[in-house]
Tab-separated table of C-alpha atoms in Angstrom:
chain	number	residue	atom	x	y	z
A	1	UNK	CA	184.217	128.854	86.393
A	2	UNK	CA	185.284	131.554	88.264
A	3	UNK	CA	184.702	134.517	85.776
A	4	UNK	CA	181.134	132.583	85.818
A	5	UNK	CA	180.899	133.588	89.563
A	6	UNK	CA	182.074	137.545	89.469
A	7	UNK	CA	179.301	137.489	86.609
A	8	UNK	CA	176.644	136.214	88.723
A	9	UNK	CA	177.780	138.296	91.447
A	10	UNK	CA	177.615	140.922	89.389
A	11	UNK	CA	174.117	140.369	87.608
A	12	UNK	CA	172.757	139.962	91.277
A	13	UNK	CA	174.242	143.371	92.681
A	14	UNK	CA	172.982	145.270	89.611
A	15	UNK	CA	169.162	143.429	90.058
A	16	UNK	CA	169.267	144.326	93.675
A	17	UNK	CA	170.292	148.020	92.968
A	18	UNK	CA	167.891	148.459	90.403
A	19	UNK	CA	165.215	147.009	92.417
A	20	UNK	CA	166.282	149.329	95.023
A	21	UNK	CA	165.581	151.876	92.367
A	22	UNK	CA	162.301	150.968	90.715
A	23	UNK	CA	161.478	151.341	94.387
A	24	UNK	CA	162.518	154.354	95.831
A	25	UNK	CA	159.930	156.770	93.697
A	26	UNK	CA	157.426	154.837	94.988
A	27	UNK	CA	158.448	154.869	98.316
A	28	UNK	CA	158.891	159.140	97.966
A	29	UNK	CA	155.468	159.269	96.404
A	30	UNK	CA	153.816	158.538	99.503
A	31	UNK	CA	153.552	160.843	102.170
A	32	UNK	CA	155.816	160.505	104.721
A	33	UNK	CA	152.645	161.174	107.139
A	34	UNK	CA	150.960	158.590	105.841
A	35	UNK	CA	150.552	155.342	107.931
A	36	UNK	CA	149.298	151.993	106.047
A	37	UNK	CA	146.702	149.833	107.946
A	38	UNK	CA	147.718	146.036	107.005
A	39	UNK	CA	145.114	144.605	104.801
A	40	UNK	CA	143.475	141.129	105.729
A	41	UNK	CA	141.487	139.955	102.758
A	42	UNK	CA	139.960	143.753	101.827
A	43	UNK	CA	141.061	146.611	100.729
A	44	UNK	CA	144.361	148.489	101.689
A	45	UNK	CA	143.573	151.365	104.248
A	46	UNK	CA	145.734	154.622	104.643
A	47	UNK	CA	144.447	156.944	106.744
A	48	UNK	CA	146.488	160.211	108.039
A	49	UNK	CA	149.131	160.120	111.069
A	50	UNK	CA	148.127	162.151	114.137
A	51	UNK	CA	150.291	164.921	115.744
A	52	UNK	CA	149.167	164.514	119.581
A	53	UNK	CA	150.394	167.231	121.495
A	54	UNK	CA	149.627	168.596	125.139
A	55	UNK	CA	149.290	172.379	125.825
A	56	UNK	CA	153.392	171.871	127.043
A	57	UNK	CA	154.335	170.204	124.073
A	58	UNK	CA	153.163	172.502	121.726
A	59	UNK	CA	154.726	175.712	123.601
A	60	UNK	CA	158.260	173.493	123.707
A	61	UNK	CA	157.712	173.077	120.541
A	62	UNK	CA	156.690	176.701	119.140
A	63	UNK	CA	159.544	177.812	121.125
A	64	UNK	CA	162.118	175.114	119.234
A	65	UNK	CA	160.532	176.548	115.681
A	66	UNK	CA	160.647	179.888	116.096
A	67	UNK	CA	162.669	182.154	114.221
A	68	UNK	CA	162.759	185.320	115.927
A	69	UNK	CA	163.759	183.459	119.569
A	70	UNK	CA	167.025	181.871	117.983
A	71	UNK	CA	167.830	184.976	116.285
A	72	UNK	CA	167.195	186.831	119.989
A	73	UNK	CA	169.433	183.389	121.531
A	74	UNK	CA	172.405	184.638	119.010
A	75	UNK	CA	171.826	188.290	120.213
A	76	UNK	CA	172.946	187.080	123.758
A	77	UNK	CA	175.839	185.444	122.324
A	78	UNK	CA	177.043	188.578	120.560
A	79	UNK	CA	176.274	190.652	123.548
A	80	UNK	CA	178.486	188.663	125.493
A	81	UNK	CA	181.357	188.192	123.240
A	82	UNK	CA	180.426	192.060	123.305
A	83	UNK	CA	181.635	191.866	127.056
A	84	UNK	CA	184.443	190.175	127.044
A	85	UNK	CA	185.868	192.378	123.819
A	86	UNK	CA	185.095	195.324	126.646
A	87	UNK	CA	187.129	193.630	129.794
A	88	UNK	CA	189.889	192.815	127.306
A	89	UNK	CA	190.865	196.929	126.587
B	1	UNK	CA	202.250	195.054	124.185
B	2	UNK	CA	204.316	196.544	120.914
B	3	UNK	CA	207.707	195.236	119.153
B	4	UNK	CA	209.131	197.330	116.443
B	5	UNK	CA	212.557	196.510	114.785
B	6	UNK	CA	214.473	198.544	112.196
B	7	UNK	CA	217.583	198.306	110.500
B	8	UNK	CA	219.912	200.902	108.877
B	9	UNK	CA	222.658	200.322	106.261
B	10	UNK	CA	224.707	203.847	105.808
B	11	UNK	CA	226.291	204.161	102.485
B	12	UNK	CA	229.354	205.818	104.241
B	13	UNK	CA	230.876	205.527	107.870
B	14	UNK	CA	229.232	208.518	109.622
B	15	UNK	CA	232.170	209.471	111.473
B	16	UNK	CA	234.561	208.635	114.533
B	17	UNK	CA	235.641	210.207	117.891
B	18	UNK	CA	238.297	209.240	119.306
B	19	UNK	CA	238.479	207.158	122.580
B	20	UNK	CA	240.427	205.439	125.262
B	21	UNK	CA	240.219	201.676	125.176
B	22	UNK	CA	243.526	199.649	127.531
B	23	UNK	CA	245.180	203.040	127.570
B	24	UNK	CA	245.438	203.534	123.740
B	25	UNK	CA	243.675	206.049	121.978
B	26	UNK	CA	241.417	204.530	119.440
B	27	UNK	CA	238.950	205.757	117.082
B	28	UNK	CA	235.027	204.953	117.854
B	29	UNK	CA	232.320	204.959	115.155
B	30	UNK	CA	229.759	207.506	116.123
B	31	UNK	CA	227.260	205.349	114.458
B	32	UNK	CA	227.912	201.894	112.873
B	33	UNK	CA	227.900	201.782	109.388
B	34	UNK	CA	225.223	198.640	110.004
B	35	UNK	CA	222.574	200.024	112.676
B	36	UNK	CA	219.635	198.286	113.747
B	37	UNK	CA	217.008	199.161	116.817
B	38	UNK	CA	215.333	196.125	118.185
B	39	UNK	CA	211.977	197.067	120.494
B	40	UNK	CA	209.468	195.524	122.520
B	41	UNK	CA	207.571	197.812	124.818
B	42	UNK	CA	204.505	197.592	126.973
B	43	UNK	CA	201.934	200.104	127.919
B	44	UNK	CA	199.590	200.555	130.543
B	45	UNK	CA	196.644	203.123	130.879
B	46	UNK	CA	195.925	202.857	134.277
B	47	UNK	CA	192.680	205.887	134.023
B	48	UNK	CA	190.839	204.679	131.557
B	49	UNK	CA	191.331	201.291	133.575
B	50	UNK	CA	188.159	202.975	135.202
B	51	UNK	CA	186.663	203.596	132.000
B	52	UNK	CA	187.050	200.352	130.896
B	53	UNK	CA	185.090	199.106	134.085
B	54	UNK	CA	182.277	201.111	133.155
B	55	UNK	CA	182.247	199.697	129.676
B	56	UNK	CA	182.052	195.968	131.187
B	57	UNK	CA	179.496	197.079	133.147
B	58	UNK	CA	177.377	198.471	130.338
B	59	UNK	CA	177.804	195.447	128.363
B	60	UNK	CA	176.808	193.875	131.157
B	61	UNK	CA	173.970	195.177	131.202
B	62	UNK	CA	173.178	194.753	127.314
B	63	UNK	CA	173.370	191.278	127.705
B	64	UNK	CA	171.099	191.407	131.360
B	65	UNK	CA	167.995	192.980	128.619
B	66	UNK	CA	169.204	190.554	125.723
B	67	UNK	CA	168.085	187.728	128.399
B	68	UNK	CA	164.991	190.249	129.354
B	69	UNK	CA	164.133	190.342	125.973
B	70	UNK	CA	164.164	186.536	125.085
B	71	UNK	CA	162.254	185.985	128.510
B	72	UNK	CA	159.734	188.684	127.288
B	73	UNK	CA	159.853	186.838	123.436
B	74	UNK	CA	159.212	183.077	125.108
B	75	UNK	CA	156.172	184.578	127.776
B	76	UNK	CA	154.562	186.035	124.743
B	77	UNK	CA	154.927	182.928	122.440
B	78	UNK	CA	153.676	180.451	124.864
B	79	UNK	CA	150.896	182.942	125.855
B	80	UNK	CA	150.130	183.110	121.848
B	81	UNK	CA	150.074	179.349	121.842
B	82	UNK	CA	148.169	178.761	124.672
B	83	UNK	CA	145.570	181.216	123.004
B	84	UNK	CA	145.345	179.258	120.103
B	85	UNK	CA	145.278	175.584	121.747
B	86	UNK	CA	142.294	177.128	124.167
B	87	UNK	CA	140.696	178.178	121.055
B	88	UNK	CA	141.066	175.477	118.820
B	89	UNK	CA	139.760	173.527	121.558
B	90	UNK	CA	136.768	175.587	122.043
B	91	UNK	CA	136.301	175.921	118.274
B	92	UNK	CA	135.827	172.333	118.057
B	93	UNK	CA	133.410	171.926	120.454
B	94	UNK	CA	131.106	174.696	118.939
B	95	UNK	CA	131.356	172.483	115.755
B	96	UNK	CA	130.599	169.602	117.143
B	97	UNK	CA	127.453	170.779	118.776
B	98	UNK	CA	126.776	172.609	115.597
B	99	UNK	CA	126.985	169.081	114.087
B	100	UNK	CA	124.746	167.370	116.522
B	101	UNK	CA	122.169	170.577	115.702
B	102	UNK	CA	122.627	169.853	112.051
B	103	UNK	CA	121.496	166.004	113.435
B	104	UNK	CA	119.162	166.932	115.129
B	105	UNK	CA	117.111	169.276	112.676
B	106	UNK	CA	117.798	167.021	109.850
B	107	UNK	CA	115.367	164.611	111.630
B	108	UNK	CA	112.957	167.591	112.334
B	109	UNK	CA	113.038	168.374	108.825
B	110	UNK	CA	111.637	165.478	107.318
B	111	UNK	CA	108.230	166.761	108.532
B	112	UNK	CA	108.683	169.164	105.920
B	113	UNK	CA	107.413	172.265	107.410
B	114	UNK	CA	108.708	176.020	106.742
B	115	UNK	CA	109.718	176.129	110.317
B	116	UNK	CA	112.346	173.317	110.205
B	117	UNK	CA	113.425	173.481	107.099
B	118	UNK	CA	114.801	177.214	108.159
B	119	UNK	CA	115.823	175.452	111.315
B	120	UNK	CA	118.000	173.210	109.387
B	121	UNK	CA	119.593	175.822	107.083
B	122	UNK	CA	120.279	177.638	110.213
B	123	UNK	CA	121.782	175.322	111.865
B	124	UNK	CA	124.088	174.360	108.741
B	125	UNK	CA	124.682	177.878	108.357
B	126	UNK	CA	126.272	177.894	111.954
B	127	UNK	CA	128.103	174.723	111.602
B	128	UNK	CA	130.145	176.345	108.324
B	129	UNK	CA	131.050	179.150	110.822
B	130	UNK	CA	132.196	177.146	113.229
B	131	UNK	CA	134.399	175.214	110.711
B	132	UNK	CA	135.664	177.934	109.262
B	133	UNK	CA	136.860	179.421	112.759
B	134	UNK	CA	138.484	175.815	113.091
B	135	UNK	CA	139.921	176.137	110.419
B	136	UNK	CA	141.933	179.598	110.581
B	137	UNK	CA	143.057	178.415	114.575
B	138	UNK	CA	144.063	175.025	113.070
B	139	UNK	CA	145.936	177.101	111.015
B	140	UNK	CA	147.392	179.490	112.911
B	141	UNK	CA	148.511	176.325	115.578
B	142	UNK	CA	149.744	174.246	112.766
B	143	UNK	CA	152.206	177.322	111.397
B	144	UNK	CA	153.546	178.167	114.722
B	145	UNK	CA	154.349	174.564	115.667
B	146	UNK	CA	154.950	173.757	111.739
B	147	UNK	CA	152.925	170.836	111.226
B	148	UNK	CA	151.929	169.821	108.078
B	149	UNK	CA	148.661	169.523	106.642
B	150	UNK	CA	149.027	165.815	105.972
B	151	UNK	CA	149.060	165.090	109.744
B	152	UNK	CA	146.476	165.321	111.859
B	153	UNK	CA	146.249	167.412	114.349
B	154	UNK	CA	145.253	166.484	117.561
B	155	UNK	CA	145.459	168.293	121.302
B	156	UNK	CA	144.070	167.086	124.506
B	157	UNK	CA	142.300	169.288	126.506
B	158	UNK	CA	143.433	169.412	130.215
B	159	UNK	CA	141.823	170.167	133.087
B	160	UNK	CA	140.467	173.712	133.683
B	161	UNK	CA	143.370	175.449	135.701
B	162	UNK	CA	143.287	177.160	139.066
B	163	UNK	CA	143.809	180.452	139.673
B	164	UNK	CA	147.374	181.016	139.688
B	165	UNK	CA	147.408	183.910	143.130
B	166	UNK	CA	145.300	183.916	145.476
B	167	UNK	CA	144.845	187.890	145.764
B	168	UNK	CA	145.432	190.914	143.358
B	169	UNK	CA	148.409	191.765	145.492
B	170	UNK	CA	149.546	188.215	145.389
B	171	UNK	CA	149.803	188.669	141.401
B	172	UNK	CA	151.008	191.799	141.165
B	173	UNK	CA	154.255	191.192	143.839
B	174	UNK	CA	154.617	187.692	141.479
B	175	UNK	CA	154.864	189.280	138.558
B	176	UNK	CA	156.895	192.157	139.746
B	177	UNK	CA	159.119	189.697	140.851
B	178	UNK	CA	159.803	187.610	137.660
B	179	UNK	CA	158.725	190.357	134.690
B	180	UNK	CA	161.253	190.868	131.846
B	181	UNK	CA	159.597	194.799	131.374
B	182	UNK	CA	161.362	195.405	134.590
B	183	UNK	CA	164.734	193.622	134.864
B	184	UNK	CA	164.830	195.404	131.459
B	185	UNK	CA	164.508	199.010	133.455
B	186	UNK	CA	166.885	198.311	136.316
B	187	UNK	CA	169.383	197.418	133.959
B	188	UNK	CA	168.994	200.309	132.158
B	189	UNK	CA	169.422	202.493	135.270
B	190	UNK	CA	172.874	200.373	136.034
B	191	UNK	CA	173.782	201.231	132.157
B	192	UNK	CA	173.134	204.615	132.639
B	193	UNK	CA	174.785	204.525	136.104
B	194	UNK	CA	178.023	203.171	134.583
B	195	UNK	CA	177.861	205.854	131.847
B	196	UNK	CA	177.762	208.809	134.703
B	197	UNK	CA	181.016	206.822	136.100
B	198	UNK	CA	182.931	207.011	133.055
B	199	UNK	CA	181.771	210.951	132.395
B	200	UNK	CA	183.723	211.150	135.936
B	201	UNK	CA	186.809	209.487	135.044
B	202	UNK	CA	187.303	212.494	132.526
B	203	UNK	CA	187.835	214.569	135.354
B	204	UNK	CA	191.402	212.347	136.855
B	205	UNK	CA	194.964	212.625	135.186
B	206	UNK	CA	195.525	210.422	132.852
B	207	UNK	CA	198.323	208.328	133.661
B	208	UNK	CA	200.198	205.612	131.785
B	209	UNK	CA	202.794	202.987	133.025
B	210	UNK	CA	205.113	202.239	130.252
B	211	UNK	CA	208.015	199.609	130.100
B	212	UNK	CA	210.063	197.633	127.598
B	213	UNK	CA	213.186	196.603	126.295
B	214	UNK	CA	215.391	197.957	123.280
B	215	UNK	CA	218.313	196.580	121.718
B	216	UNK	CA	220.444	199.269	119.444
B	217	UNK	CA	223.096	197.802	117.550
B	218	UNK	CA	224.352	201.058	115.912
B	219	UNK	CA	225.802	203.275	118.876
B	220	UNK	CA	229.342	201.720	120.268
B	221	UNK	CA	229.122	204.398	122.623
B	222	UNK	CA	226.209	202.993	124.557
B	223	UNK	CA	225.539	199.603	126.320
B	224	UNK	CA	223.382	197.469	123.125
B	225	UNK	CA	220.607	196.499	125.928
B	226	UNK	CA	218.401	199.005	127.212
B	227	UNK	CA	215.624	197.764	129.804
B	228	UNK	CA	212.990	200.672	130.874
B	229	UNK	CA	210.088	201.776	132.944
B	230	UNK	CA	208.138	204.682	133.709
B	231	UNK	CA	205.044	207.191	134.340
B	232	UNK	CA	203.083	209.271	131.915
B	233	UNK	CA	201.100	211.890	132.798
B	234	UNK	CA	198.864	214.261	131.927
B	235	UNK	CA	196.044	216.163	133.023
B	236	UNK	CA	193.386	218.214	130.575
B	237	UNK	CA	192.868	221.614	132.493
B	238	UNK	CA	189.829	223.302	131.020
B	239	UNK	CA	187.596	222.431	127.957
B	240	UNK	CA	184.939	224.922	127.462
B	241	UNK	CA	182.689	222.581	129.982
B	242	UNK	CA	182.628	219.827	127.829
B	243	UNK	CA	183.119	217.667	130.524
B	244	UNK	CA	180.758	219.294	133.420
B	245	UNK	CA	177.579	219.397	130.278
B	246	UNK	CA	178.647	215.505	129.686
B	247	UNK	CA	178.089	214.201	133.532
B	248	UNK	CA	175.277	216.264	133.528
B	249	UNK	CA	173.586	214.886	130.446
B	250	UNK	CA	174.440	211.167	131.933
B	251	UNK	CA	173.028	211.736	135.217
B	252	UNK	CA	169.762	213.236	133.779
B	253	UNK	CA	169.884	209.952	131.617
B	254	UNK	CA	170.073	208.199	135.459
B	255	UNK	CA	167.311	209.811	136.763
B	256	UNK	CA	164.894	209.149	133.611
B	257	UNK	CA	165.920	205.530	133.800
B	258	UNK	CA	164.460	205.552	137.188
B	259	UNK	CA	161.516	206.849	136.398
B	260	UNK	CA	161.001	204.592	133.810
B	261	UNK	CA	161.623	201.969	135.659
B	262	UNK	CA	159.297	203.352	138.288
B	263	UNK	CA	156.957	203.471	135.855
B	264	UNK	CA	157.437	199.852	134.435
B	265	UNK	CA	157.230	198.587	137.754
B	266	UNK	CA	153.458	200.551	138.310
B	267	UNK	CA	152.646	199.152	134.664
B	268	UNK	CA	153.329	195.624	135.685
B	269	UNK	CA	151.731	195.964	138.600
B	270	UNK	CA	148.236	197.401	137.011
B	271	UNK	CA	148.223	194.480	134.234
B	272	UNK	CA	148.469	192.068	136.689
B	273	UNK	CA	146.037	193.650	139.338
B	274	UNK	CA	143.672	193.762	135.857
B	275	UNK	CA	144.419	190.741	134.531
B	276	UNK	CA	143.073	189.129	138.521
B	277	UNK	CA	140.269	190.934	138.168
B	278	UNK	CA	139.484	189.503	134.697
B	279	UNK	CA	140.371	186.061	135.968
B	280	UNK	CA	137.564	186.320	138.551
B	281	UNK	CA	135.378	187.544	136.503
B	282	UNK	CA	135.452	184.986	133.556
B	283	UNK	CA	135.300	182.327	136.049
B	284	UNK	CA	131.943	183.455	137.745
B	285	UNK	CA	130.643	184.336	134.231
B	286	UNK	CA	131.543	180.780	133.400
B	287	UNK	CA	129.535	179.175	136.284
B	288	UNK	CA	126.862	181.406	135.281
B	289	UNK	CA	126.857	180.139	131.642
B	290	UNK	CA	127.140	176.783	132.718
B	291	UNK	CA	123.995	177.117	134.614
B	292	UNK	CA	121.976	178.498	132.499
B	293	UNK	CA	122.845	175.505	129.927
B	294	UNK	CA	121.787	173.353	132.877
B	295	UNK	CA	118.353	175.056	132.833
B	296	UNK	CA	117.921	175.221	128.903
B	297	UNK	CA	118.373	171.351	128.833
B	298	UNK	CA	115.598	171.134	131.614
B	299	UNK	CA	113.034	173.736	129.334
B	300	UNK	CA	113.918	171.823	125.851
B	301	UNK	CA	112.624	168.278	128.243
B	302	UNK	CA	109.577	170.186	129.013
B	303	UNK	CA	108.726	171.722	125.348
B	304	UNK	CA	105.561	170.223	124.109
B	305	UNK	CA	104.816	171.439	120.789
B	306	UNK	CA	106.888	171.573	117.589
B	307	UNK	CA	107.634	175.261	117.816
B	308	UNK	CA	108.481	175.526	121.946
B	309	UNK	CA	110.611	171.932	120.795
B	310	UNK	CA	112.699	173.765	117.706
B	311	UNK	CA	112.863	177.402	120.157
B	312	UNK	CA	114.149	175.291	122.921
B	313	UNK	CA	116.724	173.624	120.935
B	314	UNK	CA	117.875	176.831	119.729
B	315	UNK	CA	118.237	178.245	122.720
B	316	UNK	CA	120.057	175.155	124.381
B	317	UNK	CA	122.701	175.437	121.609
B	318	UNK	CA	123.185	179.208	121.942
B	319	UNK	CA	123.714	178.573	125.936
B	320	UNK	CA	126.330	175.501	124.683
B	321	UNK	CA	128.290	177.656	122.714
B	322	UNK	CA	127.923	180.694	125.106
B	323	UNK	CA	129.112	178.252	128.115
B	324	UNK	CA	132.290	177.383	125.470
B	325	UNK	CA	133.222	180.250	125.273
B	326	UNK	CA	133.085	181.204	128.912
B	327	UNK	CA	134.830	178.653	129.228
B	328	UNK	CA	137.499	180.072	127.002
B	329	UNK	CA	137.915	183.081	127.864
B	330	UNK	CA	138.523	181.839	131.824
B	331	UNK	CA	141.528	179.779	129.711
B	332	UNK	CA	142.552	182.858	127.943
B	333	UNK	CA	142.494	185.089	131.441
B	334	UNK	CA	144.162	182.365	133.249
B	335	UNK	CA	146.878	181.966	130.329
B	336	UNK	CA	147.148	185.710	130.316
B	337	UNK	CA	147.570	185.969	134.343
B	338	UNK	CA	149.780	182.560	134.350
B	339	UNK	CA	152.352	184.549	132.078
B	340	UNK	CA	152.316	187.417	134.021
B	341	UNK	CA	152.783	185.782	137.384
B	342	UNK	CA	154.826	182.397	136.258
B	343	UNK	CA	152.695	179.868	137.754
B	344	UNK	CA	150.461	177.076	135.973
C-alpha cells in the first residue's frame, strides 16, 4: 500500500516536472517585451511593451549603461589607491 | 622595518684567549663554535619625508582630474542624450505632419489632376524622410540607453525650458565656477607645483634615523643583546647642475600650467558667453517661426482656388516643420548652455 503511495508520488512529481518542461520553450519563445492583452471571446492580442522615459530618466540611465564612465569610475579608484601607495613610502 | 637572522656552524673552534672569570684564569672562545646574529632594525628617511609629500600631493592631484574627467564624461553624455531626446522629439513631429500632408493630399488627389497627384508624391516623398531621420535618432537613443527593438519607445516631451542665466556674464562666472576643463588646469598647476617642491628637496642633506636591535650569540666577549640608534648623513656637493637644470625645467612646467589654465579659464568663458548668445537667438528665431506658421494657417483659410489651396498647404507645412525645428534648436542651445552653466 505504501510502495503504491511513493509510486504515485512519484508519477505526480515527474508529470509536474515535465509539464514544467513542455512549458518552458514556450514560455522563452516569446519575447520577454511582449505583453498579452486577455482575450474575451476574440482573438488573442499582443502588442509591444513601452519604454516611457523622461528627458532625466534617460540621462540616469545612459549614464548607468555606459562603458567608458565605469571604466573612468575605476580610474578614480586606482588613482586613489595610487595615493595612498604614495603616503605609505 | 627589516629582520635578518643568520647562523654559523664552524667546523673547528676558532680559537681562545685567555680571561679572568672569579679570579681564575680561564680560556674564552673568540668565537663560538655555534654563532648566530639575530636582527631587527628600523629605518627612517627623514628628507625624502619631503619628497614623499610632494608625491601625495601629485597623486592628489591625479585623482582631483580623474573626478574632472568623469564630470567632463557625464556633462557630455547627458548633453548627447538630451540632443537626441530633443531630436527624436522633433523628428516625430515633422512625421506626423508629414502624415497629416500625406492625408490631406490623398483626398486632393482623387480629383486626379497633374497638380495633386505631384502634390501627393511630394508629400510621401517627405514623410519617408522624416521617418528615416526617426529612425537613425530612435536609434541612436535606443543604443545609448540600450533598449531593445522589441519595446517601444516612448519619451514625453516637457515643457520648453527657461533660460538657464540671466546675462552673458551670469553664464560665463556659472560655468567658470563648476567646469571640469578648469579644475582640470588648477590641478595641474598644484601637480606641477609639487614637482618644483620635490626638485628642491634635492638640494637638503639627506638624513636617515636608524634603530634596531641585534642579538649575537657567537662572541662571549660581548653582551648577546645589542639595542641601537642613530643619524645618517649625507650631503651631494656638486653634480654638473643636474639639480639647478631640474628646478628649472619644473618651474617652467609651473608657469605653462598657468597659462593654460589661464587660457582654459578664457575658453570657458567664450563658449559660454557664445553659447548665451545662441540661446537668445534661437529663442527669438523660434517666436519668429512660430508666427509666421500663425500667418500661413490664416493664408491657406483664405486660398480660393485649387492651386493657391495646394501652394498654401505647402507652405503651411514648410513653416510647421521650420517652427519644429526652431523649436529644436532653442532645446539644443538651452541643453548646450544648461551643461555649461549646471542649471535646468
Amino acid at each position: 500500500m505504501s510502495t503504491r503511495t511513493w509510486r504515485q508520488r512519484w508519477a505526480l512529481a515527474a508529470a509536474v516536472a515535465m509539464g514544467l518542461a513542455a512549458g518552458a520553450p514556450r514560455l522563452s519563445a516569446q519575447s520577454p517585451h511582449l505583453a498579452r492583452l486577455p482575450s474575451i471571446g476574440g482573438p488573442e492580442v499582443i502588442f509591444p511593451a513601452v519604454a516611457r522615459f523622461t528627458l532625466d530618466e534617460a540621462k540616469w540611465r545612459a549614464q548607468q549603461n555606459s562603458k567608458l564612465l565605469n571604466l573612468a569610475i575605476l580610474n578614480i579608484q586606482s588613482k586613489g589607491y595610487a595615493t595612498l601607495s604614495t603616503r605609505a613610502d | 622595518m627589516v629582520g635578518s637572522a643568520v647562523y654559523f656552524h664552524f667546523d673547528n673552534p676558532l680559537g681562545t684567549v685567555v680571561g679572568t672569570r672569579l679570579g681564575a684564569q680561564i680560556p674564552i672562545n673568540v668565537f663560538n663554535q655555534n654563532t648566530s646574529l639575530t636582527t631587527l632594525g628600523a629605518a627612517q628617511p627623514i628628507t625624502a619625508l619631503l619628497k614623499v609629500n610632494a608625491g601625495v600631493k601629485i597623486a592628489q592631484a591625479d585623482e582631483q582630474i580623474a573626478q574632472a574627467q568623469i564630470e567632463q564624461g557625464k556633462r557630455a553624455l547627458a548633453y548627447g542624450v538630451e540632443q537626441l531626446y530633443w531630436g527624436l522629439l522633433a523628428a516625430r513631429q515633422i512625421s506626423a505632419g508629414a502624415a497629416q500632408s500625406v492625408t490631406a493630399c490623398e483626398e486632393l488627389a482623387k480629383m486626379g489632376t497633374s497638380e495633386t497627384l505631384i502634390a501627393l508624391a511630394e508629400a510621401r516623398q517627405g514623410k519617408a524622410q522624416a521617418d528615416n531621420q526617426v529612425g537613425d535618432i530612435e536609434g541612436q537613443l535606443r543604443m545609448l540607453l540600450d533598449i531593445p527593438p522589441t519595446l517601444v519607445l516612448d519619451i514625453i516631451e516637457p515643457p520648453l525650458p527657461s533660460p538657464p542665466a540671466a546675462s552673458a556674464d551670469e553664464a560665463a562666472a556659472l560655468a567658470l565656477a563648476i567646469s571640469p576643463e578648469v579644475c582640470e588646469a588648477g590641478q595641474n598647476i598644484f601637480k606641477a607645483q609639487a614637482a618644483v617642491q620635490a626638485a628642491k628637496v634635492d638640494y637638503l642633506p639627506n638624513v636617515n634615523v636608524i634603530g634596531g636591535y641585534a642579538n649575537l650569540n657567537g662572541v662571549p666577549a660581548i653582551q648577546q643583546n645589542i639595542g641601537y640608534v642613530g643619524v645618517m648623513g649625507s650631503y651631494t656637493f656638486y653634480e654638473w647642475g643636474k639639480r639647478k637644470y631640474t628646478l628649472s625645467e619644473r618651474e617652467t612646467v609651473v608657469s605653462m600650467a598657468q597659462l593654460k589654465w589661464q587660457q582654459t579659464q578664457d575658453d570657458v568663458r567664450l563658449k559660454a558667453m557664445k553659447a548665451f548668445a545662441e540661446l537668445q537667438q534661437s529663442r527669438q528665431a523660434l517666436q519668429m517661426a512660430e508666427e509666421f506658421v500663425v500667418l500661413r494657417l490664416e493664408a491657406e483659410k483664405t486660398a480660393t482656388d485649387l492651386t493657391a489651396r495646394i501652394a498654401a498647404t505647402k507652405a503651411r507645412g514648410l513653416a510647421q516643420v521650420e517652427a519644429v525645428k526652431a523649436r529644436l534648436a532653442y532645446q539644443t542651445a538651452h541643453a548646450n548652455l544648461a551643461t555649461m552653466t549646471g542649471r535646468r
